[in-house]
Amino acid sequence: MSNTATENKIQIHVGHSPDPDDAFMFHALANDKIETGNYQFHHELQDIETLNRRAFSGELELTAVSLHGYAYLTDKYALCACGASMGDDYGPMVVTREPMGIEDLKGKKIAIPGTLTTAFLGLNLCLGGVPKTPAKEEHTTGDCGTFTYEVYEFDEILNVVERGEADAGLIIHEGQLTYGDQGLHLVVDLGKWWMEETGLPFPLGGNAIRKDMGAEQMNEVTKLLRESIQFGLDNRPEALEHALQYGRNLDHAKADEFVGMYVNDWTVDFGDRGREAVAKLLQAGHEAGIIPEPVELEFISG
């Protein structure tokens, strides 16, 4: 393709996490496996809390976000109807060095992967906490009344707990499959807890698309994202091979399991039940005093 043809394409800057499920989802777009027409995609890989923070300035046209983070972004972004990471009776976990119950977590210091993560919202709902410092404000330590917390990179939390630098750790991504390798104990799976509370899956993350692109481009880019997800599902061995490079200590079997947990029918489309789960979670966050304003959800179907 000539430089002129490339320059004439609409440039779409995409942010997503360097983890196996996002890599699987974006494989087709990242490796030119599907025709993208008048669009050219540029991929930026960063941890989800960094992407949540970047979204406040709206610099990326398409970005992975925590659904908790999205509660603060509705002025700039809509949610793509595809691209969901949904915990269907599983999700982020709290782990400790010694066995304990949920009530034992109260008063403890918990290592977390970021205050805008949906995992942090779920932890507060589970323990009856309300952050004294608003989640939107960037900070590294805080108090939720029923527990205190310190922010760490998500892939350091297991090590932090193992070393005794925190009483417990809130783990996301592949740590949900590997915590036992470090001799740690599960206290609560927030996805199971949420299912018991509501009968709904735990909606963790999605992809947000910038509203100032206009309806036509928002729909076209969302359609391409859905095609990329479907390509991965239809060409699983190839997409999984790409995803494995982001698997941090996962063998092939565990990487396959992890991708299956978070790239599935929910990812192709939230569906009515998925949309209900998002609305219910964010409403619960607002009613608990964690999310300051009610959230008006907008989904782009593509």
CSV table of C-alpha atoms in Angstrom, one decimal:
chain,number,residue,atom,x,y,z
A,1,MET,CA,0.0,0.0,0.0
A,2,SER,CA,1.3,3.4,-0.9
A,3,ASN,CA,2.1,6.0,1.8
A,4,THR,CA,-0.6,8.3,0.3
A,5,ALA,CA,-3.2,5.6,0.7
A,6,THR,CA,-2.1,4.9,4.2
A,7,GLU,CA,-2.2,8.6,5.1
A,8,ASN,CA,-5.7,9.0,3.7
A,9,LYS,CA,-7.1,6.3,6.1
A,10,ILE,CA,-8.8,7.3,9.3
A,11,GLN,CA,-6.4,6.7,12.1
A,12,ILE,CA,-7.8,4.8,15.1
A,13,HIS,CA,-5.7,4.6,18.2
A,14,VAL,CA,-6.6,1.6,20.3
A,15,GLY,CA,-5.6,0.9,23.9
A,16,HIS,CA,-5.9,-2.5,25.5
A,17,SER,CA,-4.3,-4.6,28.3
A,18,PRO,CA,-1.2,-6.8,27.7
A,19,ASP,CA,-3.0,-9.9,28.8
A,20,PRO,CA,-4.1,-13.0,26.9
A,21,ASP,CA,-7.9,-12.3,26.6
A,22,ASP,CA,-7.3,-8.8,25.1
A,23,ALA,CA,-4.6,-10.1,22.9
A,24,PHE,CA,-6.9,-12.8,21.6
A,25,MET,CA,-9.7,-10.3,21.0
A,26,PHE,CA,-7.5,-7.9,19.1
A,27,HIS,CA,-5.4,-10.5,17.2
A,28,ALA,CA,-7.1,-10.0,13.9
A,29,LEU,CA,-6.9,-6.2,14.0
A,30,ALA,CA,-3.3,-6.2,15.3
A,31,ASN,CA,-2.0,-8.7,12.7
A,32,ASP,CA,-4.0,-7.6,9.6
A,33,LYS,CA,-6.2,-10.7,9.5
A,34,ILE,CA,-9.3,-8.8,8.5
A,35,GLU,CA,-10.0,-6.0,6.0
A,36,THR,CA,-10.4,-2.7,7.8
A,37,GLY,CA,-11.4,-0.6,4.8
A,38,ASN,CA,-10.9,3.1,5.4
A,39,TYR,CA,-9.5,2.6,8.9
A,40,GLN,CA,-6.0,2.0,10.1
A,41,PHE,CA,-5.5,0.8,13.7
A,42,HIS,CA,-2.6,1.6,16.0
A,43,HIS,CA,-2.4,-0.5,19.2
A,44,GLU,CA,-1.1,0.7,22.5
A,45,LEU,CA,-0.7,-1.9,25.3
A,46,GLN,CA,-1.0,-0.7,28.9
A,47,ASP,CA,-2.5,-2.0,32.2
A,48,ILE,CA,-6.2,-1.3,32.6
A,49,GLU,CA,-5.8,1.3,35.4
A,50,THR,CA,-3.5,3.4,33.2
A,51,LEU,CA,-6.1,3.1,30.3
A,52,ASN,CA,-8.9,4.1,32.7
A,53,ARG,CA,-6.9,7.2,33.6
A,54,ARG,CA,-5.9,8.0,30.0
A,55,ALA,CA,-9.6,7.9,29.0
A,56,PHE,CA,-10.3,11.0,31.1
A,57,SER,CA,-8.4,13.0,28.4
A,58,GLY,CA,-10.1,11.2,25.6
A,59,GLU,CA,-6.9,10.7,23.6
A,60,LEU,CA,-7.7,7.2,22.3
A,61,GLU,CA,-10.6,6.6,19.9
A,62,LEU,CA,-11.1,3.1,21.1
A,63,THR,CA,-10.0,1.9,24.5
A,64,ALA,CA,-10.5,-1.0,26.9
A,65,VAL,CA,-12.0,0.3,30.2
A,66,SER,CA,-13.1,-1.1,33.5
A,67,LEU,CA,-16.8,-0.8,33.7
A,68,HIS,CA,-16.3,1.0,37.1
A,69,GLY,CA,-14.0,3.4,35.2
A,70,TYR,CA,-16.6,3.9,32.5
A,71,ALA,CA,-19.0,5.3,35.2
A,72,TYR,CA,-16.9,8.5,35.0
A,73,LEU,CA,-16.5,8.7,31.3
A,74,THR,CA,-20.0,8.9,29.8
A,75,ASP,CA,-19.4,12.4,28.6
A,76,LYS,CA,-16.7,11.3,26.3
A,77,TYR,CA,-17.3,7.6,25.5
A,78,ALA,CA,-20.0,5.1,24.6
A,79,LEU,CA,-19.7,1.4,25.2
A,80,CYS,CA,-19.2,-1.0,22.3
A,81,ALA,CA,-21.8,-3.7,22.5
A,82,CYS,CA,-19.0,-6.2,21.8
A,83,GLY,CA,-15.7,-6.6,23.7
A,84,ALA,CA,-17.1,-7.4,27.2
A,85,SER,CA,-15.1,-9.3,29.8
A,86,MET,CA,-17.8,-10.9,31.8
A,87,GLY,CA,-17.3,-13.1,34.9
A,88,ASP,CA,-20.1,-15.7,34.7
A,89,ASP,CA,-20.0,-17.0,38.3
A,90,TYR,CA,-16.3,-16.2,38.6
A,91,GLY,CA,-14.2,-13.0,38.7
A,92,PRO,CA,-11.6,-11.1,40.6
A,93,MET,CA,-10.5,-12.8,43.8
A,94,VAL,CA,-9.2,-11.8,47.2
A,95,VAL,CA,-6.3,-14.0,48.4
A,96,THR,CA,-4.2,-14.2,51.6
A,97,ARG,CA,-1.2,-16.0,53.0
A,98,GLU,CA,-3.3,-17.8,55.6
A,99,PRO,CA,-6.9,-19.1,55.3
A,100,MET,CA,-9.5,-16.6,56.5
A,101,GLY,CA,-13.2,-15.7,55.9
A,102,ILE,CA,-14.7,-12.6,54.3
A,103,GLU,CA,-15.4,-10.9,57.6
A,104,ASP,CA,-11.7,-11.4,58.6
A,105,LEU,CA,-10.8,-9.0,55.8
A,106,LYS,CA,-12.3,-6.1,57.6
A,107,GLY,CA,-9.7,-3.8,59.1
A,108,LYS,CA,-7.0,-5.3,56.8
A,109,LYS,CA,-4.7,-3.7,54.3
A,110,ILE,CA,-5.5,-5.0,50.8
A,111,ALA,CA,-3.3,-4.6,47.7
A,112,ILE,CA,-5.5,-3.5,44.8
A,113,PRO,CA,-4.8,-3.1,41.0
A,114,GLY,CA,-6.4,0.4,40.9
A,115,THR,CA,-9.3,2.4,42.3
A,116,LEU,CA,-11.1,2.6,38.9
A,117,THR,CA,-11.0,-1.2,38.4
A,118,THR,CA,-14.3,-3.0,38.6
A,119,ALA,CA,-12.6,-5.4,41.0
A,120,PHE,CA,-12.2,-2.5,43.5
A,121,LEU,CA,-15.9,-1.5,43.1
A,122,GLY,CA,-16.9,-5.1,43.8
A,123,LEU,CA,-14.6,-5.4,46.8
A,124,ASN,CA,-16.2,-2.3,48.4
A,125,LEU,CA,-19.7,-3.7,47.7
A,126,CYS,CA,-18.7,-7.0,49.2
A,127,LEU,CA,-17.1,-5.5,52.3
A,128,GLY,CA,-19.5,-2.6,52.8
A,129,GLY,CA,-16.7,-0.1,52.1
A,130,VAL,CA,-16.9,3.4,50.7
A,131,PRO,CA,-13.6,5.0,49.6
A,132,LYS,CA,-12.9,8.2,51.6
A,133,THR,CA,-10.9,9.5,48.6
A,134,PRO,CA,-13.0,9.4,45.4
A,135,ALA,CA,-11.9,6.7,42.9
A,136,LYS,CA,-11.5,9.3,40.2
A,137,GLU,CA,-8.7,11.0,42.0
A,138,GLU,CA,-5.3,9.4,41.3
A,139,HIS,CA,-3.7,8.2,44.6
A,140,THR,CA,-1.8,5.2,45.8
A,141,THR,CA,-3.2,4.5,49.3
A,142,GLY,CA,-6.5,5.0,51.0
A,143,ASP,CA,-9.2,4.0,53.5
A,144,CYS,CA,-12.6,2.6,52.7
A,145,GLY,CA,-13.8,2.5,56.3
A,146,THR,CA,-14.0,-1.3,56.5
A,147,PHE,CA,-10.5,-1.8,55.0
A,148,THR,CA,-7.5,0.1,53.8
A,149,TYR,CA,-5.7,-0.3,50.5
A,150,GLU,CA,-2.6,0.3,48.5
A,151,VAL,CA,-2.4,0.4,44.7
A,152,TYR,CA,0.1,-1.9,42.9
A,153,GLU,CA,0.7,-3.0,39.4
A,154,PHE,CA,-1.7,-5.9,38.8
A,155,ASP,CA,1.0,-8.4,38.1
A,156,GLU,CA,2.9,-7.6,41.4
A,157,ILE,CA,0.0,-8.2,43.8
A,158,LEU,CA,0.6,-11.9,44.3
A,159,ASN,CA,4.2,-11.2,45.1
A,160,VAL,CA,3.2,-8.4,47.5
A,161,VAL,CA,0.9,-10.7,49.4
A,162,GLU,CA,3.5,-13.5,49.4
A,163,ARG,CA,6.1,-11.2,50.9
A,164,GLY,CA,3.7,-10.0,53.6
A,165,GLU,CA,3.6,-6.4,52.4
A,166,ALA,CA,-0.2,-6.4,52.5
A,167,ASP,CA,-2.7,-8.6,54.4
A,168,ALA,CA,-4.5,-9.6,51.3
A,169,GLY,CA,-4.5,-9.0,47.5
A,170,LEU,CA,-7.2,-8.3,45.0
A,171,ILE,CA,-6.2,-10.2,41.9
A,172,ILE,CA,-7.3,-9.8,38.3
A,173,HIS,CA,-6.2,-11.3,35.0
A,174,GLU,CA,-4.2,-14.6,35.0
A,175,GLY,CA,-3.5,-14.4,38.8
A,176,GLN,CA,-7.0,-15.9,39.2
A,177,LEU,CA,-5.5,-19.2,37.9
A,178,THR,CA,-2.0,-19.0,39.4
A,179,TYR,CA,-2.4,-17.8,43.0
A,180,GLY,CA,-2.2,-21.3,44.3
A,181,ASP,CA,1.3,-21.7,42.8
A,182,GLN,CA,2.5,-19.2,45.4
A,183,GLY,CA,0.8,-21.0,48.3
A,184,LEU,CA,-1.9,-18.3,48.7
A,185,HIS,CA,-5.5,-19.0,49.8
A,186,LEU,CA,-8.7,-17.8,48.2
A,187,VAL,CA,-11.0,-15.8,50.6
A,188,VAL,CA,-13.7,-14.7,48.1
A,189,ASP,CA,-14.3,-14.9,44.4
A,190,LEU,CA,-16.2,-11.6,43.8
A,191,GLY,CA,-17.8,-13.1,40.6
A,192,LYS,CA,-19.4,-15.9,42.7
A,193,TRP,CA,-20.3,-13.5,45.4
A,194,TRP,CA,-22.1,-11.2,42.9
A,195,MET,CA,-23.9,-14.1,41.3
A,196,GLU,CA,-25.2,-15.2,44.7
A,197,GLU,CA,-26.3,-11.6,45.5
A,198,THR,CA,-28.0,-10.8,42.1
A,199,GLY,CA,-28.2,-13.9,39.9
A,200,LEU,CA,-26.2,-12.0,37.3
A,201,PRO,CA,-22.7,-12.3,35.8
A,202,PHE,CA,-20.1,-9.8,37.0
A,203,PRO,CA,-19.3,-7.3,34.2
A,204,LEU,CA,-15.7,-6.4,34.5
A,205,GLY,CA,-14.5,-4.6,31.4
A,206,GLY,CA,-15.6,-3.4,28.0
A,207,ASN,CA,-14.4,-1.3,25.1
A,208,ALA,CA,-15.3,2.3,24.9
A,209,ILE,CA,-15.5,4.4,21.7
A,210,ARG,CA,-15.2,8.1,21.6
A,211,LYS,CA,-18.4,10.0,21.0
A,212,ASP,CA,-16.9,12.8,19.0
A,213,MET,CA,-16.2,10.4,16.1
A,214,GLY,CA,-19.8,10.6,15.2
A,215,ALA,CA,-22.4,7.8,14.8
A,216,GLU,CA,-21.2,6.4,11.4
A,217,GLN,CA,-17.6,6.0,12.5
A,218,MET,CA,-18.5,4.7,15.9
A,219,ASN,CA,-20.7,2.0,14.3
A,220,GLU,CA,-18.1,1.1,11.7
A,221,VAL,CA,-15.2,0.7,14.2
A,222,THR,CA,-17.4,-1.3,16.5
A,223,LYS,CA,-18.3,-3.6,13.7
A,224,LEU,CA,-14.6,-4.1,13.0
A,225,LEU,CA,-14.0,-4.9,16.6
A,226,ARG,CA,-16.7,-7.5,16.5
A,227,GLU,CA,-15.2,-9.0,13.4
A,228,SER,CA,-11.8,-9.3,15.2
A,229,ILE,CA,-13.4,-11.0,18.2
A,230,GLN,CA,-15.3,-13.4,15.9
A,231,PHE,CA,-12.1,-14.1,13.9
A,232,GLY,CA,-10.3,-15.2,17.1
A,233,LEU,CA,-13.2,-17.5,18.1
A,234,ASP,CA,-13.3,-19.0,14.6
A,235,ASN,CA,-9.5,-19.4,14.4
A,236,ARG,CA,-8.8,-20.3,18.1
A,237,PRO,CA,-5.4,-22.0,17.8
A,238,GLU,CA,-3.9,-19.1,15.8
A,239,ALA,CA,-5.4,-16.4,18.0
A,240,LEU,CA,-4.3,-18.3,21.1
A,241,GLU,CA,-0.8,-18.6,19.9
A,242,HIS,CA,-0.7,-14.8,19.6
A,243,ALA,CA,-2.2,-14.4,23.0
A,244,LEU,CA,0.3,-16.8,24.7
A,245,GLN,CA,3.1,-14.2,24.5
A,246,TYR,CA,1.1,-12.1,27.1
A,247,GLY,CA,0.4,-15.1,29.3
A,248,ARG,CA,3.0,-14.4,32.1
A,249,ASN,CA,3.7,-17.9,33.5
A,250,LEU,CA,0.6,-19.5,31.9
A,251,ASP,CA,1.2,-22.7,30.1
A,252,HIS,CA,-0.9,-23.4,26.9
A,253,ALA,CA,-3.7,-25.2,28.8
A,254,LYS,CA,-4.1,-22.4,31.4
A,255,ALA,CA,-3.9,-19.7,28.7
A,256,ASP,CA,-6.6,-21.5,26.8
A,257,GLU,CA,-8.7,-21.7,30.0
A,258,PHE,CA,-8.2,-18.1,30.8
A,259,VAL,CA,-9.1,-16.9,27.3
A,260,GLY,CA,-12.2,-19.1,27.4
A,261,MET,CA,-13.3,-17.4,30.7
A,262,TYR,CA,-13.2,-13.9,29.2
A,263,VAL,CA,-13.6,-14.2,25.4
A,264,ASN,CA,-16.9,-16.0,24.6
A,265,ASP,CA,-20.5,-15.3,23.6
A,266,TRP,CA,-20.6,-12.4,26.1
A,267,THR,CA,-17.7,-10.8,24.2
A,268,VAL,CA,-19.5,-11.0,20.9
A,269,ASP,CA,-22.4,-9.0,22.4
A,270,PHE,CA,-23.4,-8.1,26.0
A,271,GLY,CA,-26.9,-9.2,25.2
A,272,ASP,CA,-29.9,-8.2,27.3
A,273,ARG,CA,-28.6,-10.0,30.5
A,274,GLY,CA,-25.2,-8.5,30.1
A,275,ARG,CA,-26.6,-5.0,29.8
A,276,GLU,CA,-28.8,-5.6,32.8
A,277,ALA,CA,-25.7,-6.8,34.8
A,278,VAL,CA,-23.8,-3.6,33.9
A,279,ALA,CA,-26.7,-1.4,34.9
A,280,LYS,CA,-27.3,-3.3,38.2
A,281,LEU,CA,-23.6,-3.1,39.2
A,282,LEU,CA,-23.2,0.6,38.5
A,283,GLN,CA,-26.5,1.3,40.2
A,284,ALA,CA,-25.4,-0.6,43.2
A,285,GLY,CA,-22.1,1.4,43.2
A,286,HIS,CA,-24.1,4.7,43.1
A,287,GLU,CA,-26.5,3.6,45.8
A,288,ALA,CA,-23.6,2.6,48.1
A,289,GLY,CA,-22.1,6.1,47.7
A,290,ILE,CA,-19.0,4.8,45.7
A,291,ILE,CA,-20.0,6.2,42.3
A,292,PRO,CA,-21.1,9.9,42.8
A,293,GLU,CA,-23.7,10.2,39.9
A,294,PRO,CA,-26.2,7.8,38.3
A,295,VAL,CA,-24.8,6.3,35.1
A,296,GLU,CA,-26.6,6.7,31.8
A,297,LEU,CA,-25.4,3.7,29.7
A,298,GLU,CA,-25.1,4.0,25.9
A,299,PHE,CA,-24.2,1.0,23.8
A,300,ILE,CA,-23.0,1.1,20.2
A,301,SER,CA,-24.0,-2.1,18.3
A,302,GLY,CA,-22.0,-1.6,15.1
